Tab-separated table of C-alpha atoms in Angstrom:
chain	number	residue	atom	x	y	z
A	619	MET	CA	0.000	0.000	0.000
A	620	ALA	CA	2.870	2.372	0.844
A	621	VAL	CA	4.595	1.566	-2.445
A	622	THR	CA	1.401	2.339	-4.393
A	623	LYS	CA	0.998	5.656	-2.607
A	624	HIS	CA	4.619	6.572	-3.286
A	625	PHE	CA	4.203	5.697	-6.967
A	626	ALA	CA	1.058	7.854	-7.240
A	627	VAL	CA	2.885	10.849	-5.731
A	628	MET	CA	5.756	10.419	-8.226
A	629	LEU	CA	3.293	10.180	-11.122
A	630	VAL	CA	1.469	13.373	-10.120
A	631	GLY	CA	4.796	15.181	-9.767
A	632	LEU	CA	5.909	14.034	-13.208
A	633	VAL	CA	2.665	15.255	-14.804
A	634	LEU	CA	3.030	18.667	-13.145
A	635	LEU	CA	6.656	18.901	-14.289
A	636	LEU	CA	5.770	18.101	-17.890
A	637	TYR	CA	2.911	20.595	-17.829
A	638	SER	CA	5.132	23.345	-16.448
A	639	CYS	CA	7.794	22.670	-19.111
A	640	SER	CA	5.388	22.637	-22.036
A	641	ASN	CA	5.992	25.084	-24.895
A	642	LYS	CA	2.467	26.437	-24.769
A	643	PRO	CA	2.722	30.089	-23.725
A	644	SER	CA	0.783	31.255	-20.722
A	645	GLY	CA	-2.158	33.568	-21.290
A	646	ARG	CA	-0.482	36.193	-19.092
A	647	PHE	CA	2.441	36.692	-21.509
A	648	VAL	CA	2.533	38.229	-24.968
A	649	ASP	CA	3.545	35.921	-27.800
A	650	GLU	CA	6.730	37.675	-28.971
A	651	ARG	CA	7.525	35.397	-31.892
A	652	TYR	CA	8.729	37.701	-34.659
A	653	THR	CA	7.527	36.555	-38.104
A	654	LEU	CA	5.837	39.431	-39.985
A	655	GLY	CA	3.920	36.684	-41.800
A	656	ALA	CA	1.147	37.958	-44.052
A	657	ALA	CA	-1.396	35.628	-42.423
A	658	ASP	CA	0.039	35.817	-38.887
A	659	LYS	CA	-2.306	37.618	-36.471
A	660	LYS	CA	0.054	37.403	-33.484
A	661	PRO	CA	1.435	40.696	-32.111
A	662	PHE	CA	4.543	40.537	-34.296
A	663	GLY	CA	2.931	39.032	-37.360
A	664	GLY	CA	2.170	40.966	-40.527
A	665	HIS	CA	-1.573	40.486	-41.024
A	666	VAL	CA	-2.388	44.200	-40.630
A	667	ALA	CA	0.284	45.262	-43.140
A	668	SER	CA	-0.981	42.677	-45.624
A	669	PHE	CA	-4.569	43.841	-45.119
A	670	MET	CA	-3.569	47.458	-45.675
A	671	MET	CA	-1.833	46.601	-48.969
A	672	ASP	CA	-4.894	44.686	-50.151
A	673	THR	CA	-7.119	47.629	-49.235
A	674	ILE	CA	-5.001	50.359	-50.809
A	675	PHE	CA	-4.008	48.616	-54.053
A	676	GLY	CA	-6.752	45.972	-54.402
A	677	THR	CA	-6.235	42.242	-54.253
A	678	SER	CA	-6.544	41.893	-58.035
A	679	ARG	CA	-3.292	43.801	-58.487
A	680	ILE	CA	-1.301	41.865	-55.869
A	681	GLU	CA	0.413	38.542	-56.596
A	682	GLU	CA	1.890	36.459	-53.764
A	683	VAL	CA	5.263	34.821	-54.481
A	684	SER	CA	6.288	31.696	-52.554
A	685	LYS	CA	9.365	30.696	-54.572
A	686	PRO	CA	12.941	32.073	-54.307
A	687	PHE	CA	13.485	35.369	-56.103
A	688	ASN	CA	15.795	33.956	-58.782
A	689	GLN	CA	13.204	31.327	-59.777
A	690	TRP	CA	10.464	33.955	-59.868
A	691	TYR	CA	12.664	36.295	-61.896
A	692	ASP	CA	13.254	33.624	-64.569
A	693	ASP	CA	9.485	33.433	-65.052
A	694	PHE	CA	9.201	37.225	-64.920
A	695	LEU	CA	11.525	37.585	-67.914
A	696	ASP	CA	8.996	35.683	-70.032
A	697	GLN	CA	6.372	38.405	-69.535
A	698	SER	CA	5.763	41.054	-72.168
A	699	GLU	CA	5.602	43.968	-69.694
A	700	ARG	CA	8.791	43.902	-67.627
A	701	SER	CA	8.775	47.449	-66.232
A	702	ASN	CA	6.625	49.393	-63.751
A	703	HIS	CA	6.311	46.355	-61.453
A	704	VAL	CA	6.654	46.469	-57.655
A	705	TYR	CA	8.207	43.706	-55.571
A	706	VAL	CA	7.628	43.949	-51.805
A	707	ILE	CA	9.707	42.030	-49.228
A	708	ILE	CA	8.680	42.412	-45.572
A	709	ALA	CA	10.565	39.914	-43.397
A	710	PRO	CA	12.750	39.864	-40.256
A	711	THR	CA	15.725	38.732	-42.394
A	712	VAL	CA	16.485	38.814	-46.114
A	713	ARG	CA	19.295	36.330	-46.595
A	714	ALA	CA	19.515	36.498	-50.363
A	715	PHE	CA	22.179	34.435	-52.144
A	716	ASP	CA	24.471	35.853	-54.845
A	717	LYS	CA	22.206	34.877	-57.753
A	718	GLU	CA	19.102	36.230	-55.987
A	719	ALA	CA	20.743	39.564	-55.137
A	720	SER	CA	22.030	39.898	-58.695
A	721	ASP	CA	18.541	39.218	-60.098
A	722	MET	CA	17.073	41.787	-57.702
A	723	GLN	CA	19.477	44.371	-59.090
A	724	ARG	CA	18.523	43.482	-62.685
A	725	PHE	CA	14.830	43.652	-61.759
A	726	VAL	CA	15.169	47.191	-60.405
A	727	ALA	CA	17.420	48.334	-63.242
A	728	ARG	CA	14.678	47.458	-65.786
A	729	GLY	CA	12.495	50.237	-64.397
A	730	ASN	CA	10.809	48.485	-61.484
A	731	THR	CA	10.512	49.213	-57.752
A	732	LEU	CA	11.847	47.000	-54.971
A	733	LEU	CA	10.605	47.665	-51.416
A	734	VAL	CA	12.545	45.825	-48.709
A	735	VAL	CA	11.685	46.179	-45.018
A	736	THR	CA	13.899	44.027	-42.806
A	737	ASP	CA	16.296	43.997	-39.861
A	738	GLU	CA	19.012	41.860	-41.449
A	739	ILE	CA	20.377	41.511	-44.979
A	740	SER	CA	22.910	39.104	-46.454
A	741	GLU	CA	26.386	40.122	-47.566
A	742	ALA	CA	25.394	39.471	-51.175
A	743	PHE	CA	22.464	41.905	-50.923
A	744	ALA	CA	24.563	44.559	-49.134
A	745	LYS	CA	27.307	44.296	-51.761
A	746	GLN	CA	24.881	44.423	-54.686
A	747	PHE	CA	23.049	47.541	-53.441
A	748	HIS	CA	25.955	49.255	-51.618
A	749	CYS	CA	24.185	49.388	-48.252
A	750	LYS	CA	24.545	48.195	-44.675
A	751	LEU	CA	22.184	47.725	-41.731
A	752	ILE	CA	23.468	48.459	-38.226
A	753	ASP	CA	21.551	47.902	-34.973
A	754	GLU	CA	22.746	50.492	-32.482
A	755	ALA	CA	20.871	48.672	-29.700
A	756	GLU	CA	23.697	46.134	-29.651
A	757	ASN	CA	26.014	48.849	-28.333
A	758	LEU	CA	23.756	49.476	-25.344
A	759	SER	CA	24.151	47.658	-22.065
A	760	ARG	CA	22.132	44.509	-21.559
A	761	PHE	CA	19.929	46.320	-19.052
A	762	LEU	CA	19.078	49.162	-21.462
A	763	ARG	CA	18.731	46.875	-24.462
A	764	LEU	CA	16.068	44.772	-22.716
A	765	GLN	CA	14.285	47.690	-21.098
A	766	MET	CA	10.897	48.576	-22.588
A	767	LEU	CA	10.113	52.222	-23.223
A	768	ASP	CA	8.153	54.561	-25.476
A	769	THR	CA	10.159	54.161	-28.669
A	770	LYS	CA	9.406	55.796	-32.018
A	771	VAL	CA	10.279	55.951	-35.692
A	772	SER	CA	9.744	58.832	-38.117
A	773	ILE	CA	8.968	58.992	-41.811
A	774	ALA	CA	8.702	61.874	-44.245
A	775	ASP	CA	5.179	62.362	-45.537
A	776	SER	CA	5.280	62.426	-49.339
A	777	SER	CA	2.473	64.996	-49.592
A	778	ALA	CA	3.120	67.314	-46.634
A	779	HIS	CA	6.949	67.044	-46.855
A	780	ALA	CA	7.061	66.880	-43.071
A	781	MET	CA	8.642	64.284	-40.788
A	782	LEU	CA	5.871	62.437	-38.934
A	783	SER	CA	6.618	60.405	-35.788
A	784	TYR	CA	4.923	57.202	-34.643
A	785	GLN	CA	5.602	55.509	-31.318
A	786	TYR	CA	4.649	52.493	-29.202
A	787	TYR	CA	5.775	50.872	-25.952
A	788	TYR	CA	8.405	48.189	-26.544
A	789	TYR	CA	12.145	47.638	-26.882
A	790	PRO	CA	13.947	50.583	-28.554
A	791	LEU	CA	13.952	50.838	-32.350
A	792	MET	CA	17.609	51.691	-32.862
A	793	ALA	CA	18.524	50.088	-36.208
A	794	ARG	CA	20.011	52.471	-38.758
A	795	LEU	CA	20.959	52.319	-42.426
A	796	THR	CA	24.046	53.405	-44.356
A	797	VAL	CA	24.284	53.710	-48.149
A	798	ASP	CA	27.336	54.440	-50.279
A	799	SER	CA	26.355	57.830	-51.708
A	800	THR	CA	28.917	57.503	-54.509
A	801	ALA	CA	26.975	54.558	-55.966
A	802	THR	CA	23.939	56.689	-56.787
A	803	ASP	CA	23.195	60.351	-57.403
A	804	SER	CA	19.615	60.275	-56.126
A	805	LEU	CA	19.902	59.142	-52.507
A	806	GLN	CA	16.970	60.327	-50.406
A	807	TRP	CA	16.554	59.662	-46.668
A	808	LEU	CA	12.897	59.147	-45.786
A	809	GLY	CA	12.903	58.327	-42.073
A	810	ARG	CA	14.756	58.295	-38.770
A	811	ASN	CA	14.893	55.823	-35.889
A	812	ASN	CA	14.448	56.425	-32.171
A	813	GLY	CA	17.970	57.870	-31.980
A	814	GLY	CA	17.455	60.330	-34.833
A	815	GLN	CA	19.564	58.342	-37.300
A	816	PRO	CA	18.393	57.506	-40.854
A	817	HIS	CA	16.683	54.151	-41.276
A	818	ILE	CA	14.787	54.473	-44.584
A	819	ALA	CA	16.584	55.127	-47.866
A	820	ARG	CA	15.280	55.625	-51.395
A	821	TYR	CA	17.640	55.695	-54.363
A	822	THR	CA	17.708	54.800	-58.037
A	823	VAL	CA	19.276	51.674	-59.488
A	824	GLY	CA	19.394	51.838	-63.265
A	825	GLU	CA	15.949	52.934	-64.432
A	826	GLY	CA	14.155	51.818	-61.250
A	827	GLN	CA	14.247	52.556	-57.538
A	828	LEU	CA	15.045	50.697	-54.321
A	829	ILE	CA	13.278	51.601	-51.075
A	830	LEU	CA	15.121	50.021	-48.169
A	831	ALA	CA	13.893	50.314	-44.568
A	832	THR	CA	14.996	48.757	-41.314
A	833	ASN	CA	13.292	48.562	-37.890
A	834	ALA	CA	10.889	46.090	-39.493
A	835	ARG	CA	8.950	45.668	-36.236
A	836	ALA	CA	7.287	48.956	-37.163
A	837	LEU	CA	5.198	46.920	-39.623
A	838	SER	CA	4.065	44.375	-37.030
A	839	ASN	CA	0.452	44.093	-35.923
A	840	TYR	CA	1.353	45.440	-32.482
A	841	PHE	CA	2.908	48.644	-33.850
A	842	LEU	CA	0.358	49.388	-36.590
A	843	LEU	CA	-2.595	48.902	-34.226
A	844	SER	CA	-1.124	51.258	-31.601
A	845	GLN	CA	-2.749	54.683	-31.728
A	846	GLN	CA	-2.594	56.026	-35.344
A	847	ASN	CA	0.546	54.106	-36.300
A	848	PHE	CA	-1.063	52.652	-39.424
A	849	GLY	CA	-0.166	56.010	-40.961
A	850	TYR	CA	3.515	54.953	-40.895
A	851	PHE	CA	2.970	52.100	-43.363
A	852	LYS	CA	0.557	54.209	-45.373
A	853	ALA	CA	3.231	56.885	-45.764
A	854	LEU	CA	5.806	54.245	-46.766
A	855	LEU	CA	3.480	52.839	-49.441
A	856	SER	CA	2.932	56.340	-50.810
A	857	TYR	CA	6.448	56.234	-52.288
A	858	LEU	CA	5.485	53.328	-54.546
A	859	PRO	CA	4.263	54.048	-58.093
A	860	ALA	CA	0.615	55.114	-58.143
A	861	TYR	CA	-0.413	52.736	-60.926
A	862	PRO	CA	2.003	49.795	-61.125
A	863	ASN	CA	1.331	46.985	-63.588
A	864	LEU	CA	1.425	44.448	-60.758
A	865	ILE	CA	2.566	44.231	-57.133
A	866	HIS	CA	4.408	41.066	-56.142
A	867	ARG	CA	4.299	40.349	-52.394
A	868	ASP	CA	7.077	38.014	-51.264
A	869	LEU	CA	6.256	35.132	-48.901
A	870	PHE	CA	9.471	33.147	-49.332
A	871	PHE	CA	11.686	35.192	-46.994
A	872	GLN	CA	8.876	35.381	-44.403
A	873	ARG	CA	8.761	31.579	-44.300
A	874	ASN	CA	12.563	31.147	-44.349
A	875	ILE	CA	13.652	33.373	-41.480
A	876	ASN	CA	16.344	30.905	-40.357
A	877	ARG	CA	17.706	30.354	-43.870
A	878	GLN	CA	21.334	29.251	-43.784
A	879	PRO	CA	24.090	30.815	-45.921
A	880	GLU	CA	24.610	29.465	-49.424
A	881	ASP	CA	27.860	27.664	-48.527
A	882	TYR	CA	26.561	26.412	-45.170
A	883	SER	CA	27.203	22.788	-44.210
A	884	VAL	CA	26.453	20.674	-41.160
A	885	PHE	CA	30.177	20.057	-40.660
A	886	GLN	CA	30.843	23.808	-40.436
A	887	ALA	CA	28.115	24.148	-37.805
A	888	LEU	CA	29.647	21.241	-35.895
A	889	MET	CA	33.122	22.790	-35.953
A	890	ALA	CA	31.774	26.190	-34.879
A	891	ILE	CA	30.743	24.914	-31.410
A	892	PRO	CA	33.805	24.043	-29.257
A	893	PRO	CA	32.202	21.217	-27.188
A	894	LEU	CA	30.886	19.513	-30.326
A	895	ARG	CA	34.198	20.052	-32.102
A	896	TRP	CA	36.167	18.360	-29.297
A	897	SER	CA	33.621	15.531	-29.092
A	898	PHE	CA	33.954	14.924	-32.813
A	899	TRP	CA	37.767	14.705	-32.717
A	900	ILE	CA	37.741	12.445	-29.629
A	901	LEU	CA	35.281	10.058	-31.293
A	902	LEU	CA	37.398	10.085	-34.440
A	903	VAL	CA	40.561	9.177	-32.487
A	904	LEU	CA	38.755	6.402	-30.588
A	905	ALA	CA	37.415	4.987	-33.849
A	906	ALA	CA	40.929	5.007	-35.341
A	907	ILE	CA	42.324	3.184	-32.281
A	908	TRP	CA	39.578	0.560	-32.504
A	909	VAL	CA	40.246	-0.029	-36.209
A	910	LEU	CA	44.011	-0.327	-35.709
A	911	SER	CA	43.617	-2.733	-32.790
A	912	ASN	CA	41.336	-4.985	-34.818
A	913	LEU	CA	43.385	-5.148	-38.002
A	914	ARG	CA	44.983	-8.457	-36.903
A	915	ARG	CA	42.618	-11.405	-36.789
A	916	LYS	CA	42.081	-12.925	-33.372
A	917	GLN	CA	41.101	-16.329	-34.831
A	918	LYS	CA	42.260	-18.348	-37.800
A	919	MET	CA	40.092	-18.226	-40.846
A	920	ILE	CA	37.656	-21.135	-41.027
A	921	PRO	CA	37.907	-22.710	-44.459
A	922	VAL	CA	34.743	-22.841	-46.503
A	923	VAL	CA	33.676	-26.407	-47.204
A	924	SER	CA	32.524	-26.808	-50.755
A	925	PRO	CA	29.159	-28.598	-51.089
A	926	ASN	CA	28.962	-32.123	-52.417
A	927	THR	CA	28.147	-32.416	-56.068
A	928	ASN	CA	25.009	-34.252	-57.104
A	929	THR	CA	26.422	-37.207	-59.039
A	930	THR	CA	22.931	-38.529	-59.745
A	931	VAL	CA	22.230	-35.669	-62.131
A	932	SER	CA	25.515	-36.232	-63.941
A	933	PHE	CA	24.776	-39.955	-64.205
A	934	ILE	CA	21.314	-39.335	-65.669
A	935	GLN	CA	22.715	-36.862	-68.162
A	936	THR	CA	25.351	-39.391	-69.255
A	937	ILE	CA	22.835	-42.202	-69.719
A	938	ALA	CA	20.425	-39.910	-71.584
A	939	GLN	CA	23.217	-38.821	-73.892
A	940	LEU	CA	24.107	-42.490	-74.499
A	941	TYR	CA	20.538	-43.364	-75.484
A	942	PHE	CA	20.312	-40.266	-77.679
A	943	ASN	CA	23.479	-41.153	-79.541
A	944	ARG	CA	22.275	-44.716	-80.112
A	945	GLN	CA	18.801	-43.554	-81.230
A	946	ASP	CA	17.270	-46.227	-78.989
A	947	HIS	CA	13.890	-44.505	-78.638
A	948	ALA	CA	11.985	-47.703	-77.793
A	949	ASN	CA	14.197	-48.411	-74.772
A	950	VAL	CA	13.812	-44.833	-73.509
A	951	GLY	CA	10.062	-45.019	-74.079
A	952	ARG	CA	9.744	-48.227	-72.041
A	953	LYS	CA	11.648	-46.684	-69.146
A	954	MET	CA	9.516	-43.553	-69.276
A	955	ALA	CA	6.329	-45.660	-69.379
A	956	THR	CA	7.495	-47.819	-66.461
A	957	HIS	CA	8.395	-44.777	-64.384
A	958	PHE	CA	5.098	-43.034	-65.228
A	959	THR	CA	2.872	-45.994	-64.405
A	960	ASP	CA	4.712	-46.398	-61.103
A	961	TYR	CA	4.119	-42.685	-60.402
A	962	LEU	CA	0.389	-43.048	-61.159
A	963	ARG	CA	0.114	-46.094	-58.946
A	964	SER	CA	1.813	-44.293	-56.022
A	965	ASN	CA	-0.020	-40.956	-56.318
A	966	TYR	CA	-3.360	-41.802	-57.951
A	967	TYR	CA	-3.731	-45.515	-57.020
A	968	MET	CA	-4.081	-46.465	-60.682
A	969	PRO	CA	-4.550	-50.178	-61.492
A	970	PRO	CA	-2.169	-52.032	-63.835
A	971	LEU	CA	-2.633	-51.322	-67.552
A	972	ALA	CA	-4.796	-54.224	-68.704
A	973	MET	CA	-7.813	-52.918	-70.637
A	974	GLN	CA	-6.741	-49.863	-72.631
A	975	ASN	CA	-10.129	-48.077	-72.842
A	976	GLU	CA	-11.040	-48.594	-69.201
A	977	TRP	CA	-7.541	-47.534	-68.068
A	978	ALA	CA	-7.724	-44.367	-70.165
A	979	TYR	CA	-11.086	-43.465	-68.602
A	980	ILE	CA	-9.678	-44.011	-65.091
A	981	LEU	CA	-6.661	-41.834	-65.971
A	982	HIS	CA	-9.064	-39.116	-67.149
A	983	GLN	CA	-11.058	-39.307	-63.895
A	984	LYS	CA	-8.022	-39.396	-61.601
A	985	THR	CA	-5.836	-36.705	-63.139
A	986	GLY	CA	-8.407	-34.459	-64.810
A	987	MET	CA	-6.839	-34.856	-68.249
A	988	PRO	CA	-9.140	-34.488	-71.228
A	989	ILE	CA	-10.365	-37.891	-72.377
A	990	ALA	CA	-8.609	-37.472	-75.740
A	991	GLU	CA	-5.228	-36.851	-74.108
A	992	ALA	CA	-5.769	-39.699	-71.636
A	993	THR	CA	-6.537	-42.064	-74.518
A	994	GLU	CA	-3.436	-40.921	-76.419
A	995	THR	CA	-1.273	-41.323	-73.301
A	996	THR	CA	-2.576	-44.859	-72.785
A	997	ARG	CA	-1.884	-45.734	-76.428
A	998	LEU	CA	1.685	-44.477	-76.272
A	999	ILE	CA	2.380	-46.316	-73.009
A	1000	ARG	CA	1.029	-49.565	-74.480
A	1001	LYS	CA	3.096	-49.012	-77.665
A	1002	ALA	CA	6.268	-48.339	-75.650
A	1003	GLN	CA	5.749	-51.537	-73.626
A	1004	GLN	CA	4.899	-53.891	-76.497
A	1005	SER	CA	6.578	-52.512	-79.665
A	1006	ASN	CA	10.113	-51.714	-80.755
A	1007	ASP	CA	8.777	-49.345	-83.435
A	1008	PHE	CA	8.792	-46.327	-81.120
A	1009	THR	CA	9.839	-43.175	-82.974
A	1010	ALA	CA	11.338	-39.913	-81.724
A	1011	THR	CA	7.994	-38.194	-82.355
A	1012	ASP	CA	6.231	-40.733	-80.129
A	1013	LEU	CA	8.874	-40.204	-77.454
A	1014	LEU	CA	8.458	-36.405	-77.524
A	1015	GLN	CA	4.646	-36.648	-77.440
A	1016	LEU	CA	4.739	-39.082	-74.502
A	1017	HIS	CA	7.097	-36.755	-72.642
A	1018	GLN	CA	4.711	-33.797	-73.137
A	1019	LEU	CA	1.700	-35.766	-71.913
A	1020	ILE	CA	3.561	-36.998	-68.831
A	1021	ALA	CA	4.702	-33.431	-68.091
A	1022	ASP	CA	1.082	-32.274	-68.334
A	1023	VAL	CA	0.033	-34.772	-65.652
A	1024	MET	CA	2.918	-33.702	-63.399
A	1025	ASN	CA	1.996	-30.010	-63.772
A	1026	ARG	CA	-1.658	-30.696	-62.949
A	1027	LYS	CA	-0.581	-32.422	-59.743
A	1028	LYS	CA	1.703	-29.509	-58.802
A	1029	THR	CA	-1.009	-26.915	-59.486
A	1030	HIS	CA	-3.509	-28.823	-57.370
A	1031	ARG	CA	-1.096	-28.900	-54.399
A	1032	GLN	CA	-0.456	-25.157	-54.611
A	1033	GLN	CA	-4.195	-24.397	-54.629
A	1034	GLN	CA	-4.636	-26.476	-51.466
């Protein structure tokens, strides 16, 4: 009884432990997962931004893209109208590979608009567009970096030509943007972060324009639904062409936030973590020691005994070849008839061959052979037993009839 009680207490404790360690967030805490997903209604999803784009431009003019940019761009080149398009990327990270960044540059240079709102870009993207994103919050102390406050971002209104500020209560929005001004002659700063530093840039690339913005959390549901902050995204969209041929909204980078670099490998990740790196080398050395210590056999090789040959088959082949060379078909026919009648007597309890017609009927009943074949089999057996005029044709026909009886017996056993 005491053991049962102790076991019940342990079971209840285990259930409580598993429940407390579950990944399901408590209702008292805000879900802070940062996705900016177009269908994500969590605080840091992007449902509100997606809804605003659909409302302002109309869903019929917006195409959602789920494939990598380089694959989409290959299809885009097949279109007749390749200018005055808008491609919108809103994602926490834009880790574009070399080919993707190069295709983005070609897309813009054709006379299109690329809007990118993110907090992290790949080296390939930064090199292609001569820009860099820097988060000044990383220079703050851990206490200040994790301290919530009334933080804000500003954007220049395209109609009023005034800098409008929008704020909410959360961690500081301190990311800033730098652009090589020598790479373009039309650089325009459109906004500033909480520290007064530029964080939105607009400049031409070829015949098109790139609008690059950081502090992407300003397009989250939480920010846009705070006070009148939806005006921030509305002002940002006002810099897009008024009547584009089509707006392409990217979903690929939203769904691939943790995308690894192009040359990433599992071995590199293993070597990057010191404990795993040391574990790998230790296991490798132990494996080498085990292989070297087992190179020498600990027991003599056991010779393989070759199986005995079936001399009966060789003997039958020799005798058959002898009869064939001598053309003694009558002798072979008598032996086949004797063997077959013995087989019928053992398996079908057939009587001795006395009356030919009656025996043929019994053979038909016992084996299921057609009556014509049973009659022919009986005739050939009687001819083999009583006549020396047994030809090769008779021998072949008797062999086929005997084989038919054997196959019927085999088929019947398999069906049972």
